[in-house]
């Protein structure tokens, strides 16, 4: 699995990452079965991983054998701890794993060194932070574009194969770093799928993210909270096909 095989697949489902942000195995497996064939990756984040443990990844592979697995633990700790955690995660055979780029180059190099075949993604600036929440941090953080670019540079220099970034920063990062890195955009809001009391602030649409150069789109609540998640996923796939002229 690499950025080129994703871009060349010609199948819109390959571009869609579905976060299994649910509290238990039963709901995760039922969504995985409902969306098998419609999404390229199933993402297991902190809530589900803490509740159900690593064994869940094998079950998901059984439920949706054609989906990639994205283990989104957003590791951020001292290099030794992150390296050991990544070594343990290697047994789970995830395709994509995440670390916080704010953890620094040494931590990211430890992660990359221990990740085996998984692509390590450096999380740049969370899509839930807006410029005013960032302004409380340092000067660099006042401008998410600059801050994301500087974290991205550190992540890529440390060997990460891709970045998690807002669609708003994607064009700038693509211009700066070229076609190599896999760019993953969370905070995607289809015009028909707005989320009540949304915590995501730096958001974009399927079309804006793909035209900015994103490879993968993480779309959770607009699919999960729709009356039919499968129909919502089909609608997203239509927008992906349209944006990519597939
Ligand atoms: O589309 P929705 O907002 O429901 O997606 C939420 C998902 O996006 C969560 O799984 C969260 O971990 C993920 N996310 C991410 N990186 C960010 C922000 C959110 O992977 N910067």
PDB file of C-alpha atoms and ligand atoms in Angstrom:
ATOM      1  CA  UNK A   1       0.000   0.000   0.000  1.00  0.00           C
ATOM      2  CA  UNK A   2       1.372   3.370  -1.009  1.00  0.00           C
ATOM      3  CA  UNK A   3       0.211   6.751  -2.253  1.00  0.00           C
ATOM      4  CA  UNK A   4       0.567   5.758  -5.910  1.00  0.00           C
ATOM      5  CA  UNK A   5      -1.507   2.557  -5.630  1.00  0.00           C
ATOM      6  CA  UNK A   6      -4.246   4.597  -3.927  1.00  0.00           C
ATOM      7  CA  UNK A   7      -4.205   7.305  -6.604  1.00  0.00           C
ATOM      8  CA  UNK A   8      -4.137   4.819  -9.484  1.00  0.00           C
ATOM      9  CA  UNK A   9      -6.877   2.521  -8.233  1.00  0.00           C
ATOM     10  CA  UNK A  10      -9.720   4.135 -10.231  1.00  0.00           C
ATOM     11  CA  UNK A  11     -12.142   3.029  -7.517  1.00  0.00           C
ATOM     12  CA  UNK A  12     -13.686   5.915  -5.520  1.00  0.00           C
ATOM     13  CA  UNK A  13     -14.072   3.681  -2.452  1.00  0.00           C
ATOM     14  CA  UNK A  14     -10.289   3.485  -2.157  1.00  0.00           C
ATOM     15  CA  UNK A  15     -10.261   7.179  -1.199  1.00  0.00           C
ATOM     16  CA  UNK A  16     -12.730   6.917   1.653  1.00  0.00           C
ATOM     17  CA  UNK A  17     -11.699   6.321   5.262  1.00  0.00           C
ATOM     18  CA  UNK A  18     -14.532   5.511   7.639  1.00  0.00           C
ATOM     19  CA  UNK A  19     -13.843   6.096  11.339  1.00  0.00           C
ATOM     20  CA  UNK A  20     -15.395   3.437  13.528  1.00  0.00           C
ATOM     21  CA  UNK A  21     -16.114   5.976  16.286  1.00  0.00           C
ATOM     22  CA  UNK A  22     -18.453   3.675  18.193  1.00  0.00           C
ATOM     23  CA  UNK A  23     -18.124   2.273  21.700  1.00  0.00           C
ATOM     24  CA  UNK A  24     -18.240  -1.466  21.101  1.00  0.00           C
ATOM     25  CA  UNK A  25     -17.373  -4.411  18.886  1.00  0.00           C
ATOM     26  CA  UNK A  26     -20.958  -5.237  17.872  1.00  0.00           C
ATOM     27  CA  UNK A  27     -21.582  -1.786  16.428  1.00  0.00           C
ATOM     28  CA  UNK A  28     -18.130  -1.687  14.828  1.00  0.00           C
ATOM     29  CA  UNK A  29     -18.598  -5.040  13.092  1.00  0.00           C
ATOM     30  CA  UNK A  30     -22.101  -4.186  11.945  1.00  0.00           C
ATOM     31  CA  UNK A  31     -20.879  -0.903  10.366  1.00  0.00           C
ATOM     32  CA  UNK A  32     -17.874  -2.698   8.861  1.00  0.00           C
ATOM     33  CA  UNK A  33     -20.185  -5.232   7.184  1.00  0.00           C
ATOM     34  CA  UNK A  34     -22.642  -2.549   6.014  1.00  0.00           C
ATOM     35  CA  UNK A  35     -19.858  -0.475   4.466  1.00  0.00           C
ATOM     36  CA  UNK A  36     -17.599  -3.276   3.102  1.00  0.00           C
ATOM     37  CA  UNK A  37     -16.883  -2.500  -0.551  1.00  0.00           C
ATOM     38  CA  UNK A  38     -17.897   1.148  -0.078  1.00  0.00           C
ATOM     39  CA  UNK A  39     -14.893   2.315   1.930  1.00  0.00           C
ATOM     40  CA  UNK A  40     -11.182   1.800   1.389  1.00  0.00           C
ATOM     41  CA  UNK A  41     -10.133   1.909   5.043  1.00  0.00           C
ATOM     42  CA  UNK A  42     -11.750   1.285   8.407  1.00  0.00           C
ATOM     43  CA  UNK A  43     -10.252   3.512  11.065  1.00  0.00           C
ATOM     44  CA  UNK A  44      -9.982   2.327  14.652  1.00  0.00           C
ATOM     45  CA  UNK A  45      -9.431   5.228  17.031  1.00  0.00           C
ATOM     46  CA  UNK A  46      -8.934   5.615  20.742  1.00  0.00           C
ATOM     47  CA  UNK A  47     -12.526   5.058  21.870  1.00  0.00           C
ATOM     48  CA  UNK A  48     -12.933   1.669  20.229  1.00  0.00           C
ATOM     49  CA  UNK A  49      -9.364   0.502  20.772  1.00  0.00           C
ATOM     50  CA  UNK A  50      -9.488   1.239  24.497  1.00  0.00           C
ATOM     51  CA  UNK A  51     -12.895  -0.434  24.811  1.00  0.00           C
ATOM     52  CA  UNK A  52     -12.244  -3.570  22.783  1.00  0.00           C
ATOM     53  CA  UNK A  53      -8.482  -4.023  22.570  1.00  0.00           C
ATOM     54  CA  UNK A  54      -6.223  -5.161  19.768  1.00  0.00           C
ATOM     55  CA  UNK A  55      -8.137  -8.399  19.022  1.00  0.00           C
ATOM     56  CA  UNK A  56     -10.764  -6.305  17.290  1.00  0.00           C
ATOM     57  CA  UNK A  57      -8.499  -5.666  14.313  1.00  0.00           C
ATOM     58  CA  UNK A  58      -8.510  -9.345  13.368  1.00  0.00           C
ATOM     59  CA  UNK A  59     -12.312  -9.413  13.614  1.00  0.00           C
ATOM     60  CA  UNK A  60     -12.569  -6.381  11.355  1.00  0.00           C
ATOM     61  CA  UNK A  61     -10.322  -8.001   8.812  1.00  0.00           C
ATOM     62  CA  UNK A  62     -12.692 -11.002   8.827  1.00  0.00           C
ATOM     63  CA  UNK A  63     -15.783  -8.783   8.479  1.00  0.00           C
ATOM     64  CA  UNK A  64     -14.404  -6.612   5.674  1.00  0.00           C
ATOM     65  CA  UNK A  65     -11.422  -8.402   4.133  1.00  0.00           C
ATOM     66  CA  UNK A  66     -11.013  -5.909   1.285  1.00  0.00           C
ATOM     67  CA  UNK A  67     -10.764  -2.855   3.551  1.00  0.00           C
ATOM     68  CA  UNK A  68      -7.441  -1.525   4.736  1.00  0.00           C
ATOM     69  CA  UNK A  69      -7.038  -1.004   8.483  1.00  0.00           C
ATOM     70  CA  UNK A  70      -6.093   2.409   9.837  1.00  0.00           C
ATOM     71  CA  UNK A  71      -4.981   2.313  13.471  1.00  0.00           C
ATOM     72  CA  UNK A  72      -5.412   5.904  14.626  1.00  0.00           C
ATOM     73  CA  UNK A  73      -3.923   6.047  18.104  1.00  0.00           C
ATOM     74  CA  UNK A  74      -2.196   9.409  17.478  1.00  0.00           C
ATOM     75  CA  UNK A  75       0.796   8.373  19.552  1.00  0.00           C
ATOM     76  CA  UNK A  76       2.604  11.217  21.299  1.00  0.00           C
ATOM     77  CA  UNK A  77       5.107  10.278  23.984  1.00  0.00           C
ATOM     78  CA  UNK A  78       8.830   9.899  24.507  1.00  0.00           C
ATOM     79  CA  UNK A  79      10.606   8.165  21.582  1.00  0.00           C
ATOM     80  CA  UNK A  80      11.225   4.906  23.486  1.00  0.00           C
ATOM     81  CA  UNK A  81       7.575   4.533  24.467  1.00  0.00           C
ATOM     82  CA  UNK A  82       6.274   5.319  21.014  1.00  0.00           C
ATOM     83  CA  UNK A  83       8.816   2.948  19.446  1.00  0.00           C
ATOM     84  CA  UNK A  84       7.734   0.116  21.771  1.00  0.00           C
ATOM     85  CA  UNK A  85       4.035   0.829  21.210  1.00  0.00           C
ATOM     86  CA  UNK A  86       4.603   0.756  17.458  1.00  0.00           C
ATOM     87  CA  UNK A  87       6.541  -2.488  17.758  1.00  0.00           C
ATOM     88  CA  UNK A  88       3.559  -4.010  19.596  1.00  0.00           C
ATOM     89  CA  UNK A  89       1.173  -2.599  16.977  1.00  0.00           C
ATOM     90  CA  UNK A  90       3.175  -4.294  14.208  1.00  0.00           C
ATOM     91  CA  UNK A  91       1.519  -7.622  15.113  1.00  0.00           C
ATOM     92  CA  UNK A  92      -1.850  -6.084  14.258  1.00  0.00           C
ATOM     93  CA  UNK A  93      -0.836  -5.600  10.604  1.00  0.00           C
ATOM     94  CA  UNK A  94      -2.493  -2.202  10.246  1.00  0.00           C
ATOM     95  CA  UNK A  95      -1.880  -0.459   6.926  1.00  0.00           C
ATOM     96  CA  UNK A  96      -1.825   3.081   8.340  1.00  0.00           C
ATOM     97  CA  UNK A  97      -0.832   4.269  11.817  1.00  0.00           C
ATOM     98  CA  UNK A  98      -0.620   7.775  13.288  1.00  0.00           C
ATOM     99  CA  UNK A  99       1.744   9.734  15.518  1.00  0.00           C
ATOM    100  CA  UNK A 100       1.548  13.407  16.521  1.00  0.00           C
ATOM    101  CA  UNK A 101       4.150  15.391  14.593  1.00  0.00           C
ATOM    102  CA  UNK A 102       4.408  17.609  17.685  1.00  0.00           C
ATOM    103  CA  UNK A 103       6.176  14.681  19.360  1.00  0.00           C
ATOM    104  CA  UNK A 104       9.316  15.679  17.462  1.00  0.00           C
ATOM    105  CA  UNK A 105      11.707  14.080  14.962  1.00  0.00           C
ATOM    106  CA  UNK A 106      13.283  11.584  17.346  1.00  0.00           C
ATOM    107  CA  UNK A 107       9.885  10.236  18.353  1.00  0.00           C
ATOM    108  CA  UNK A 108       8.722   9.979  14.738  1.00  0.00           C
ATOM    109  CA  UNK A 109      11.917   8.234  13.669  1.00  0.00           C
ATOM    110  CA  UNK A 110      11.420   5.710  16.479  1.00  0.00           C
ATOM    111  CA  UNK A 111       7.870   5.127  15.240  1.00  0.00           C
ATOM    112  CA  UNK A 112       8.891   4.728  11.608  1.00  0.00           C
ATOM    113  CA  UNK A 113      11.723   2.378  12.568  1.00  0.00           C
ATOM    114  CA  UNK A 114       9.341   0.089  14.433  1.00  0.00           C
ATOM    115  CA  UNK A 115       6.298   0.253  12.153  1.00  0.00           C
ATOM    116  CA  UNK A 116       7.138  -2.637   9.812  1.00  0.00           C
ATOM    117  CA  UNK A 117       5.029  -2.419   6.663  1.00  0.00           C
ATOM    118  CA  UNK A 118       2.597   0.200   7.959  1.00  0.00           C
ATOM    119  CA  UNK A 119       2.709   3.755   6.613  1.00  0.00           C
ATOM    120  CA  UNK A 120       3.240   6.151   9.523  1.00  0.00           C
ATOM    121  CA  UNK A 121       1.205   9.344   9.177  1.00  0.00           C
ATOM    122  CA  UNK A 122       2.296  12.446  11.078  1.00  0.00           C
ATOM    123  CA  UNK A 123      -0.726  14.292  12.465  1.00  0.00           C
ATOM    124  CA  UNK A 124      -0.118  17.998  11.838  1.00  0.00           C
ATOM    125  CA  UNK A 125      -2.712  20.457  13.226  1.00  0.00           C
ATOM    126  CA  UNK A 126      -5.991  18.956  14.435  1.00  0.00           C
ATOM    127  CA  UNK A 127      -8.958  20.002  12.298  1.00  0.00           C
ATOM    128  CA  UNK A 128     -10.823  20.817  15.522  1.00  0.00           C
ATOM    129  CA  UNK A 129      -8.457  23.737  16.299  1.00  0.00           C
ATOM    130  CA  UNK A 130      -9.250  27.115  14.774  1.00  0.00           C
ATOM    131  CA  UNK A 131      -6.927  30.104  14.539  1.00  0.00           C
ATOM    132  CA  UNK A 132      -8.240  31.588  17.780  1.00  0.00           C
ATOM    133  CA  UNK A 133      -7.619  28.432  19.789  1.00  0.00           C
ATOM    134  CA  UNK A 134      -4.206  28.213  18.159  1.00  0.00           C
ATOM    135  CA  UNK A 135      -3.469  31.867  18.968  1.00  0.00           C
ATOM    136  CA  UNK A 136      -3.301  30.854  22.594  1.00  0.00           C
ATOM    137  CA  UNK A 137      -0.233  28.826  21.693  1.00  0.00           C
ATOM    138  CA  UNK A 138       2.961  30.178  20.101  1.00  0.00           C
ATOM    139  CA  UNK A 139       3.385  32.678  17.284  1.00  0.00           C
ATOM    140  CA  UNK A 140       3.932  29.984  14.702  1.00  0.00           C
ATOM    141  CA  UNK A 141       0.632  28.470  15.737  1.00  0.00           C
ATOM    142  CA  UNK A 142      -1.277  31.651  14.959  1.00  0.00           C
ATOM    143  CA  UNK A 143      -1.325  30.645  11.331  1.00  0.00           C
ATOM    144  CA  UNK A 144      -2.392  27.021  10.937  1.00  0.00           C
ATOM    145  CA  UNK A 145      -0.889  26.883   7.419  1.00  0.00           C
ATOM    146  CA  UNK A 146       2.586  27.802   8.652  1.00  0.00           C
ATOM    147  CA  UNK A 147       2.330  25.623  11.704  1.00  0.00           C
ATOM    148  CA  UNK A 148       1.112  22.624   9.684  1.00  0.00           C
ATOM    149  CA  UNK A 149       3.908  23.122   7.134  1.00  0.00           C
ATOM    150  CA  UNK A 150       6.545  23.226   9.829  1.00  0.00           C
ATOM    151  CA  UNK A 151       5.178  20.097  11.557  1.00  0.00           C
ATOM    152  CA  UNK A 152       4.862  18.424   8.153  1.00  0.00           C
ATOM    153  CA  UNK A 153       8.476  19.174   7.287  1.00  0.00           C
ATOM    154  CA  UNK A 154       9.572  17.576  10.549  1.00  0.00           C
ATOM    155  CA  UNK A 155       7.313  14.560   9.997  1.00  0.00           C
ATOM    156  CA  UNK A 156       8.557  13.911   6.462  1.00  0.00           C
ATOM    157  CA  UNK A 157      12.203  14.514   7.405  1.00  0.00           C
ATOM    158  CA  UNK A 158      11.684  11.902  10.109  1.00  0.00           C
ATOM    159  CA  UNK A 159      10.550   9.304   7.590  1.00  0.00           C
ATOM    160  CA  UNK A 160       6.757   9.526   7.868  1.00  0.00           C
ATOM    161  CA  UNK A 161       5.118   8.412   4.625  1.00  0.00           C
ATOM    162  CA  UNK A 162       2.242  10.863   4.857  1.00  0.00           C
ATOM    163  CA  UNK A 163       0.421  13.537   6.796  1.00  0.00           C
ATOM    164  CA  UNK A 164      -2.929  14.060   8.435  1.00  0.00           C
ATOM    165  CA  UNK A 165      -3.939  17.630   7.679  1.00  0.00           C
ATOM    166  CA  UNK A 166      -6.922  19.875   7.096  1.00  0.00           C
ATOM    167  CA  UNK A 167      -8.164  20.260   3.532  1.00  0.00           C
ATOM    168  CA  UNK A 168      -7.459  23.968   4.013  1.00  0.00           C
ATOM    169  CA  UNK A 169      -3.722  23.303   4.226  1.00  0.00           C
ATOM    170  CA  UNK A 170      -3.589  20.502   1.689  1.00  0.00           C
ATOM    171  CA  UNK A 171      -2.867  22.528  -1.461  1.00  0.00           C
ATOM    172  CA  UNK A 172       0.006  24.333   0.271  1.00  0.00           C
ATOM    173  CA  UNK A 173       1.464  21.083   1.594  1.00  0.00           C
ATOM    174  CA  UNK A 174       1.096  19.362  -1.796  1.00  0.00           C
ATOM    175  CA  UNK A 175       2.830  22.285  -3.535  1.00  0.00           C
ATOM    176  CA  UNK A 176       5.611  22.242  -1.045  1.00  0.00           C
ATOM    177  CA  UNK A 177       6.200  18.496  -0.744  1.00  0.00           C
ATOM    178  CA  UNK A 178       5.121  17.214  -4.182  1.00  0.00           C
ATOM    179  CA  UNK A 179       3.373  13.949  -5.003  1.00  0.00           C
ATOM    180  CA  UNK A 180       5.309  11.733  -2.560  1.00  0.00           C
ATOM    181  CA  UNK A 181       3.443  11.944   0.755  1.00  0.00           C
ATOM    182  CA  UNK A 182       0.056  10.387   1.323  1.00  0.00           C
ATOM    183  CA  UNK A 183      -2.213  13.272   2.422  1.00  0.00           C
ATOM    184  CA  UNK A 184      -5.152  12.327   4.630  1.00  0.00           C
ATOM    185  CA  UNK A 185      -7.918  14.885   5.291  1.00  0.00           C
ATOM    186  CA  UNK A 186     -10.311  14.619   8.221  1.00  0.00           C
ATOM    187  CA  UNK A 187     -12.901  17.367   8.794  1.00  0.00           C
ATOM    188  CA  UNK A 188     -14.763  16.719   5.543  1.00  0.00           C
ATOM    189  CA  UNK A 189     -18.340  17.956   5.460  1.00  0.00           C
ATOM    190  CA  UNK A 190     -20.468  17.193   2.401  1.00  0.00           C
ATOM    191  CA  UNK A 191     -22.971  20.048   1.850  1.00  0.00           C
ATOM    192  CA  UNK A 192     -25.811  17.616   2.676  1.00  0.00           C
ATOM    193  CA  UNK A 193     -24.120  16.174   5.776  1.00  0.00           C
ATOM    194  CA  UNK A 194     -23.620  18.980   8.275  1.00  0.00           C
ATOM    195  CA  UNK A 195     -23.084  17.810  11.857  1.00  0.00           C
ATOM    196  CA  UNK A 196     -25.008  19.289  14.790  1.00  0.00           C
ATOM    197  CA  UNK A 197     -22.760  21.014  17.390  1.00  0.00           C
ATOM    198  CA  UNK A 198     -19.780  20.234  15.196  1.00  0.00           C
ATOM    199  CA  UNK A 199     -16.384  20.295  16.919  1.00  0.00           C
ATOM    200  CA  UNK A 200     -14.549  20.365  13.575  1.00  0.00           C
ATOM    201  CA  UNK A 201     -13.654  23.915  12.594  1.00  0.00           C
ATOM    202  CA  UNK A 202     -11.190  23.871   9.706  1.00  0.00           C
ATOM    203  CA  UNK A 203     -13.363  21.841   7.347  1.00  0.00           C
ATOM    204  CA  UNK A 204     -13.818  21.362   3.592  1.00  0.00           C
ATOM    205  CA  UNK A 205     -15.958  19.431   1.138  1.00  0.00           C
ATOM    206  CA  UNK A 206     -15.145  16.231  -0.744  1.00  0.00           C
ATOM    207  CA  UNK A 207     -14.520  18.290  -3.901  1.00  0.00           C
ATOM    208  CA  UNK A 208     -12.353  20.939  -2.251  1.00  0.00           C
ATOM    209  CA  UNK A 209     -10.215  18.345  -0.468  1.00  0.00           C
ATOM    210  CA  UNK A 210      -9.611  16.222  -3.558  1.00  0.00           C
ATOM    211  CA  UNK A 211      -8.913  19.184  -5.799  1.00  0.00           C
ATOM    212  CA  UNK A 212      -6.406  20.446  -3.218  1.00  0.00           C
ATOM    213  CA  UNK A 213      -4.542  17.142  -3.579  1.00  0.00           C
ATOM    214  CA  UNK A 214      -5.841  14.932  -0.760  1.00  0.00           C
ATOM    215  CA  UNK A 215      -5.447  11.176  -1.194  1.00  0.00           C
ATOM    216  CA  UNK A 216      -7.750   9.914   1.546  1.00  0.00           C
ATOM    217  CA  UNK A 217     -10.812  11.488   3.164  1.00  0.00           C
ATOM    218  CA  UNK A 218     -11.891  10.601   6.706  1.00  0.00           C
ATOM    219  CA  UNK A 219     -15.674  11.052   6.878  1.00  0.00           C
ATOM    220  CA  UNK A 220     -17.396   9.913  10.052  1.00  0.00           C
ATOM    221  CA  UNK A 221     -20.550  11.546  11.387  1.00  0.00           C
ATOM    222  CA  UNK A 222     -22.040  12.574   8.015  1.00  0.00           C
ATOM    223  CA  UNK A 223     -22.119   8.836   7.175  1.00  0.00           C
ATOM    224  CA  UNK A 224     -22.662   7.325  10.605  1.00  0.00           C
ATOM    225  CA  UNK A 225     -25.503   9.635  11.629  1.00  0.00           C
ATOM    226  CA  UNK A 226     -27.309   9.493   8.280  1.00  0.00           C
ATOM    227  CA  UNK A 227     -30.605   7.537   8.193  1.00  0.00           C
ATOM    228  CA  UNK A 228     -28.812   4.984   5.975  1.00  0.00           C
ATOM    229  CA  UNK A 229     -24.995   4.960   6.362  1.00  0.00           C
ATOM    230  CA  UNK A 230     -24.689   2.818   3.214  1.00  0.00           C
ATOM    231  CA  UNK A 231     -26.676   5.347   1.135  1.00  0.00           C
ATOM    232  CA  UNK A 232     -24.655   8.227   2.591  1.00  0.00           C
ATOM    233  CA  UNK A 233     -21.435   6.384   1.674  1.00  0.00           C
ATOM    234  CA  UNK A 234     -22.751   5.916  -1.886  1.00  0.00           C
ATOM    235  CA  UNK A 235     -23.448   9.629  -2.086  1.00  0.00           C
ATOM    236  CA  UNK A 236     -19.894  10.383  -0.968  1.00  0.00           C
ATOM    237  CA  UNK A 237     -18.554   7.908  -3.541  1.00  0.00           C
ATOM    238  CA  UNK A 238     -20.527   9.763  -6.235  1.00  0.00           C
ATOM    239  CA  UNK A 239     -18.881  13.033  -5.165  1.00  0.00           C
ATOM    240  CA  UNK A 240     -15.432  11.393  -5.145  1.00  0.00           C
ATOM    241  CA  UNK A 241     -15.999  10.012  -8.658  1.00  0.00           C
ATOM    242  CA  UNK A 242     -17.182  13.403  -9.861  1.00  0.00           C
ATOM    243  CA  UNK A 243     -14.226  15.233  -8.303  1.00  0.00           C
ATOM    244  CA  UNK A 244     -11.713  12.730  -9.708  1.00  0.00           C
ATOM    245  CA  UNK A 245     -13.583  12.325 -13.028  1.00  0.00           C
ATOM    246  CA  UNK A 246     -13.587   8.538 -12.591  1.00  0.00           C
TER     247      UNK A 246
HETATM  248  O1  LIG B   1     -16.293  13.300  10.185  1.00  0.00           O
HETATM  249  P1  LIG B   1     -16.095  13.274  11.664  1.00  0.00           P
HETATM  250  O2  LIG B   1     -15.812  14.646  12.263  1.00  0.00           O
HETATM  251  O3  LIG B   1     -17.148  12.514  12.416  1.00  0.00           O
HETATM  252  O4  LIG B   1     -14.733  12.430  11.842  1.00  0.00           O
HETATM  253  C1  LIG B   1     -14.218  12.234  13.129  1.00  0.00           C
HETATM  254  C2  LIG B   1     -12.967  11.396  12.975  1.00  0.00           C
HETATM  255  O5  LIG B   1     -11.927  12.209  12.398  1.00  0.00           O
HETATM  256  C3  LIG B   1     -12.460  10.868  14.327  1.00  0.00           C
HETATM  257  O6  LIG B   1     -12.168   9.479  14.139  1.00  0.00           O
HETATM  258  C4  LIG B   1     -11.169  11.647  14.561  1.00  0.00           C
HETATM  259  O7  LIG B   1     -10.174  10.878  15.236  1.00  0.00           O
HETATM  260  C5  LIG B   1     -10.730  11.930  13.113  1.00  0.00           C
HETATM  261  N1  LIG B   1      -9.820  13.070  13.021  1.00  0.00           N
HETATM  262  C6  LIG B   1      -8.549  12.849  12.585  1.00  0.00           C
HETATM  263  N2  LIG B   1      -7.637  13.885  12.541  1.00  0.00           N
HETATM  264  C7  LIG B   1      -8.010  15.125  12.869  1.00  0.00           C
HETATM  265  C8  LIG B   1      -9.321  15.362  13.307  1.00  0.00           C
HETATM  266  C9  LIG B   1     -10.215  14.300  13.373  1.00  0.00           C
HETATM  267  O8  LIG B   1      -8.187  11.719  12.237  1.00  0.00           O
HETATM  268  N3  LIG B   1      -7.161  16.115  12.707  1.00  0.00           N
END
